[in-house]
Amino acid sequence: MTIMLSKSNQQERWERRYQEGRAAWDRGAPSPALGLGLAQMPEPPARVLIPACGRGYEIAELARRGYRVTGVDFAPSAVADLQKALRAQQLDATVVASDLFTWEPDEPFDVIYEQTALCALEPQQWPEYASRLARWLRPGGLLVGAFMQTHREGGPPWHCPLDAIEQLFRAEQWLWPERKDRTIAHPSGLKELAIILKRRN
Ligand SMILES: C[S@@+](CC[C@H](N)C(=O)[O-])C[C@H]1O[C@@H](n2cnc3c(N)ncnc32)[C@H](O)[C@@H]1O
């Protein structure tokens, strides 16, 4: 039986990990997944959302390139670090300290860059999260995904098997690439499945 932590417990757990320096996922730099995404993304000033952005190195990189970027995360330390880094680099982006399950954007985005966010959520939350992503993206928009592969029980990070991703982002609503096995290395030594989906009209 999997017991789901309450929202406030989940938030406290992530915040504690940042405060105690137990953030093994933190690359300290943009992920190579961003390079894959940039090759297919619309030109700046397209609007990009990064849910569960953490310290958001990709936000700074996209802002530097002229994208209009919004990052959302509920860990106050991560949000504060990101805001400080953006200020230091004189970069402009919107950073929201919020739970992804209560936040709503004013208008849909052209691109959503989802990097190790799904694996951070309890699997019971995945269908609700996936329907939110579909709602937050405009028709024809891109979902650039880096989905954690742990091949282990339990989490977070939870293993995100390809068949579960296919169920969450069904082919009737999402255009899938032919190649579904591209991976990128994660700082923890694990791999992420790099998949770029297009929301059908
Ligand atoms: C594994 S970390 C990944 C952070 C970032 N994407 C990266 O790759 O560095 C997961 C992040 O999800 C955030 N998070 C988890 N559940 C969330 C929720 N319901 N709402 C907002 N943020 C959440 C945590 O605070 C944490 O920063």
Tab-separated table of C-alpha atoms and ligand atoms in Angstrom:
chain	number	residue	atom	x	y	z
A	1	MET	CA	0.000	0.000	0.000
A	2	THR	CA	1.311	3.470	-0.884
A	3	ILE	CA	0.433	6.145	1.643
A	4	MET	CA	0.254	9.624	0.154
A	5	LEU	CA	1.743	12.454	2.210
A	6	SER	CA	-0.453	15.515	2.719
A	7	LYS	CA	0.327	18.547	0.554
A	8	SER	CA	1.896	20.439	3.461
A	9	ASN	CA	4.076	17.437	4.343
A	10	GLN	CA	5.225	17.138	0.745
A	11	GLN	CA	6.155	20.819	0.699
A	12	GLU	CA	8.007	20.593	4.016
A	13	ARG	CA	9.927	17.553	2.819
A	14	TRP	CA	11.173	19.294	-0.343
A	15	GLU	CA	11.969	22.504	1.506
A	16	ARG	CA	14.003	20.569	4.087
A	17	ARG	CA	15.995	18.898	1.337
A	18	TYR	CA	16.996	22.291	-0.093
A	19	GLN	CA	17.815	23.681	3.366
A	20	GLU	CA	19.922	20.650	4.295
A	21	GLY	CA	21.753	20.602	0.956
A	22	ARG	CA	20.250	17.226	0.012
A	23	ALA	CA	19.368	18.191	-3.568
A	24	ALA	CA	21.070	15.466	-5.604
A	25	TRP	CA	19.007	16.416	-8.664
A	26	ASP	CA	20.468	19.927	-8.772
A	27	ARG	CA	22.906	20.202	-11.688
A	28	GLY	CA	23.979	23.744	-10.875
A	29	ALA	CA	23.569	24.405	-14.629
A	30	PRO	CA	20.952	23.914	-17.359
A	31	SER	CA	20.222	20.289	-18.260
A	32	PRO	CA	21.227	18.884	-21.692
A	33	ALA	CA	17.475	18.225	-22.106
A	34	LEU	CA	17.081	21.965	-22.649
A	35	GLY	CA	19.362	21.756	-25.709
A	36	LEU	CA	17.112	19.054	-27.194
A	37	GLY	CA	14.065	21.204	-26.505
A	38	LEU	CA	15.584	24.386	-27.928
A	39	ALA	CA	16.138	22.634	-31.265
A	40	GLN	CA	12.353	22.284	-31.651
A	41	MET	CA	10.992	25.207	-29.664
A	42	PRO	CA	9.439	28.294	-31.279
A	43	GLU	CA	11.663	31.362	-31.361
A	44	PRO	CA	11.753	33.924	-28.505
A	45	PRO	CA	9.712	35.662	-27.197
A	46	ALA	CA	7.603	32.481	-26.968
A	47	ARG	CA	6.112	31.804	-23.515
A	48	VAL	CA	7.623	28.908	-21.571
A	49	LEU	CA	6.447	27.338	-18.310
A	50	ILE	CA	8.745	25.299	-16.061
A	51	PRO	CA	6.650	23.499	-13.415
A	52	ALA	CA	8.461	22.369	-10.238
A	53	CYS	CA	11.419	24.412	-11.455
A	54	GLY	CA	13.597	24.088	-8.341
A	55	ARG	CA	16.548	26.469	-8.641
A	56	GLY	CA	15.621	26.864	-12.309
A	57	TYR	CA	18.938	27.139	-14.178
A	58	GLU	CA	16.925	26.538	-17.365
A	59	ILE	CA	14.789	29.585	-16.530
A	60	ALA	CA	17.857	31.833	-16.492
A	61	GLU	CA	19.122	30.341	-19.758
A	62	LEU	CA	15.781	30.778	-21.512
A	63	ALA	CA	15.366	34.330	-20.171
A	64	ARG	CA	18.860	35.138	-21.442
A	65	ARG	CA	17.750	33.975	-24.884
A	66	GLY	CA	14.707	36.279	-24.796
A	67	TYR	CA	11.981	33.783	-23.880
A	68	ARG	CA	9.187	34.884	-21.527
A	69	VAL	CA	9.559	32.287	-18.808
A	70	THR	CA	7.438	31.380	-15.795
A	71	GLY	CA	8.685	28.979	-13.120
A	72	VAL	CA	6.519	27.496	-10.371
A	73	ASP	CA	7.747	25.670	-7.266
A	74	PHE	CA	6.435	25.378	-3.722
A	75	ALA	CA	9.811	25.168	-1.924
A	76	PRO	CA	10.508	28.699	-0.599
A	77	SER	CA	14.302	28.185	-0.503
A	78	ALA	CA	14.472	27.097	-4.146
A	79	VAL	CA	12.297	30.032	-5.223
A	80	ALA	CA	14.401	32.503	-3.197
A	81	ASP	CA	17.657	31.118	-4.657
A	82	LEU	CA	16.260	31.367	-8.175
A	83	GLN	CA	15.025	34.930	-7.694
A	84	LYS	CA	18.426	35.914	-6.309
A	85	ALA	CA	20.247	34.306	-9.258
A	86	LEU	CA	17.980	36.067	-11.757
A	87	ARG	CA	18.560	39.426	-10.041
A	88	ALA	CA	22.333	38.866	-9.998
A	89	GLN	CA	22.296	38.165	-13.741
A	90	GLN	CA	19.838	41.006	-14.416
A	91	LEU	CA	17.433	38.586	-16.058
A	92	ASP	CA	13.676	38.927	-16.161
A	93	ALA	CA	11.359	35.952	-15.499
A	94	THR	CA	8.232	35.246	-13.488
A	95	VAL	CA	8.853	32.991	-10.493
A	96	VAL	CA	5.818	31.826	-8.554
A	97	ALA	CA	5.964	30.194	-5.114
A	98	SER	CA	2.930	27.932	-5.331
A	99	ASP	CA	1.618	24.399	-5.312
A	100	LEU	CA	1.089	23.175	-8.876
A	101	PHE	CA	-2.289	21.809	-7.824
A	102	THR	CA	-3.679	25.210	-6.824
A	103	TRP	CA	-1.912	27.514	-9.326
A	104	GLU	CA	-3.465	28.531	-12.678
A	105	PRO	CA	-1.859	30.685	-15.381
A	106	ASP	CA	-3.654	33.656	-16.930
A	107	GLU	CA	-3.127	32.255	-20.423
A	108	PRO	CA	-1.719	29.051	-21.918
A	109	PHE	CA	1.975	28.647	-22.778
A	110	ASP	CA	3.725	27.869	-26.081
A	111	VAL	CA	6.112	25.425	-24.379
A	112	ILE	CA	6.174	23.505	-21.104
A	113	TYR	CA	9.571	22.250	-20.011
A	114	GLU	CA	8.944	19.407	-17.559
A	115	GLN	CA	12.154	18.244	-15.941
A	116	THR	CA	11.946	15.730	-13.099
A	117	ALA	CA	8.634	17.179	-11.951
A	118	LEU	CA	6.466	14.114	-12.620
A	119	CYS	CA	8.855	11.908	-10.623
A	120	ALA	CA	8.618	14.338	-7.695
A	121	LEU	CA	4.826	13.935	-7.461
A	122	GLU	CA	3.044	10.993	-5.864
A	123	PRO	CA	1.822	8.630	-8.639
A	124	GLN	CA	-1.792	9.185	-7.460
A	125	GLN	CA	-1.318	12.824	-8.492
A	126	TRP	CA	-0.043	12.053	-11.994
A	127	PRO	CA	-3.383	12.030	-13.917
A	128	GLU	CA	-4.428	15.389	-12.398
A	129	TYR	CA	-0.980	16.839	-13.144
A	130	ALA	CA	-1.071	15.591	-16.759
A	131	SER	CA	-4.489	17.130	-17.341
A	132	ARG	CA	-3.203	20.414	-15.904
A	133	LEU	CA	-0.228	20.361	-18.297
A	134	ALA	CA	-2.587	19.806	-21.245
A	135	ARG	CA	-4.752	22.726	-20.081
A	136	TRP	CA	-1.746	25.033	-19.541
A	137	LEU	CA	-0.360	24.449	-23.039
A	138	ARG	CA	-1.876	26.017	-26.147
A	139	PRO	CA	-3.001	23.713	-28.966
A	140	GLY	CA	0.101	22.956	-31.059
A	141	GLY	CA	2.358	23.745	-28.091
A	142	LEU	CA	5.352	21.607	-27.079
A	143	LEU	CA	5.830	19.555	-23.935
A	144	VAL	CA	9.583	19.048	-23.517
A	145	GLY	CA	9.931	16.210	-21.012
A	146	ALA	CA	12.797	14.715	-19.019
A	147	PHE	CA	11.240	11.782	-17.146
A	148	MET	CA	13.227	10.063	-14.385
A	149	GLN	CA	14.121	6.387	-14.787
A	150	THR	CA	14.919	4.826	-11.422
A	151	HIS	CA	13.677	1.279	-12.080
A	152	ARG	CA	13.057	1.110	-8.332
A	153	GLU	CA	10.031	0.852	-6.090
A	154	GLY	CA	9.067	3.903	-4.069
A	155	GLY	CA	9.976	7.546	-4.307
A	156	PRO	CA	10.402	10.368	-4.764
A	157	PRO	CA	11.954	10.239	-7.221
A	158	TRP	CA	9.352	7.844	-8.589
A	159	HIS	CA	10.180	5.722	-11.604
A	160	CYS	CA	8.368	7.096	-14.686
A	161	PRO	CA	7.981	4.108	-17.028
A	162	LEU	CA	7.321	4.777	-20.700
A	163	ASP	CA	3.962	2.954	-20.623
A	164	ALA	CA	2.763	5.206	-17.769
A	165	ILE	CA	3.851	8.297	-19.713
A	166	GLU	CA	1.974	6.977	-22.755
A	167	GLN	CA	-1.162	6.589	-20.628
A	168	LEU	CA	-0.868	10.088	-19.180
A	169	PHE	CA	-0.191	11.759	-22.542
A	170	ARG	CA	-2.351	9.737	-24.889
A	171	ALA	CA	-1.707	9.706	-28.623
A	172	GLU	CA	-5.234	11.025	-29.317
A	173	GLN	CA	-4.246	14.285	-27.602
A	174	TRP	CA	-0.464	14.321	-28.090
A	175	LEU	CA	1.721	13.824	-31.144
A	176	TRP	CA	4.536	11.454	-30.170
A	177	PRO	CA	8.023	11.307	-31.746
A	178	GLU	CA	9.019	8.100	-33.525
A	179	ARG	CA	11.948	7.618	-31.159
A	180	LYS	CA	10.944	7.122	-27.542
A	181	ASP	CA	14.184	5.767	-26.076
A	182	ARG	CA	16.447	8.815	-25.983
A	183	THR	CA	17.985	9.259	-22.533
A	184	ILE	CA	20.111	11.848	-20.831
A	185	ALA	CA	22.330	11.416	-17.783
A	186	HIS	CA	21.148	12.732	-14.434
A	187	PRO	CA	23.568	14.004	-11.722
A	188	SER	CA	22.346	11.210	-9.405
A	189	GLY	CA	23.801	8.633	-11.814
A	190	LEU	CA	20.311	7.725	-13.045
A	191	LYS	CA	18.901	8.486	-16.492
A	192	GLU	CA	16.000	10.558	-17.730
A	193	LEU	CA	13.873	9.701	-20.730
A	194	ALA	CA	13.904	12.724	-23.059
A	195	ILE	CA	10.622	12.975	-24.949
A	196	ILE	CA	9.164	15.958	-26.794
A	197	LEU	CA	5.399	15.853	-27.361
A	198	LYS	CA	3.207	18.227	-29.333
A	199	ARG	CA	-0.299	18.996	-28.117
A	200	ARG	CA	-2.725	18.298	-30.934
A	201	ASN	CA	-5.253	21.009	-31.852
B	1	LIG	C1	13.480	16.635	-8.118
B	1	LIG	S1	13.229	18.351	-7.844
B	1	LIG	C2	13.486	18.961	-9.512
B	1	LIG	C3	13.710	20.445	-9.570
B	1	LIG	C4	14.068	20.940	-10.959
B	1	LIG	N1	13.051	20.595	-11.927
B	1	LIG	C5	15.419	20.407	-11.367
B	1	LIG	O1	15.482	19.555	-12.266
B	1	LIG	O2	16.427	20.860	-10.782
B	1	LIG	C6	11.463	18.433	-7.672
B	1	LIG	C7	10.916	19.825	-7.386
B	1	LIG	O3	9.499	19.739	-7.398
B	1	LIG	C8	8.997	20.653	-6.450
B	1	LIG	N2	7.603	20.218	-6.188
B	1	LIG	C9	7.198	18.985	-5.822
B	1	LIG	N3	5.851	18.947	-5.714
B	1	LIG	C10	5.395	20.183	-6.044
B	1	LIG	C11	4.102	20.772	-6.102
B	1	LIG	N4	2.987	20.075	-5.838
B	1	LIG	N5	4.005	22.065	-6.462
B	1	LIG	C12	5.122	22.798	-6.736
B	1	LIG	N6	6.376	22.297	-6.694
B	1	LIG	C13	6.518	21.003	-6.347
B	1	LIG	C14	9.965	20.538	-5.290
B	1	LIG	O4	9.911	21.642	-4.431
B	1	LIG	C15	11.301	20.418	-6.051
B	1	LIG	O5	11.881	21.683	-6.251
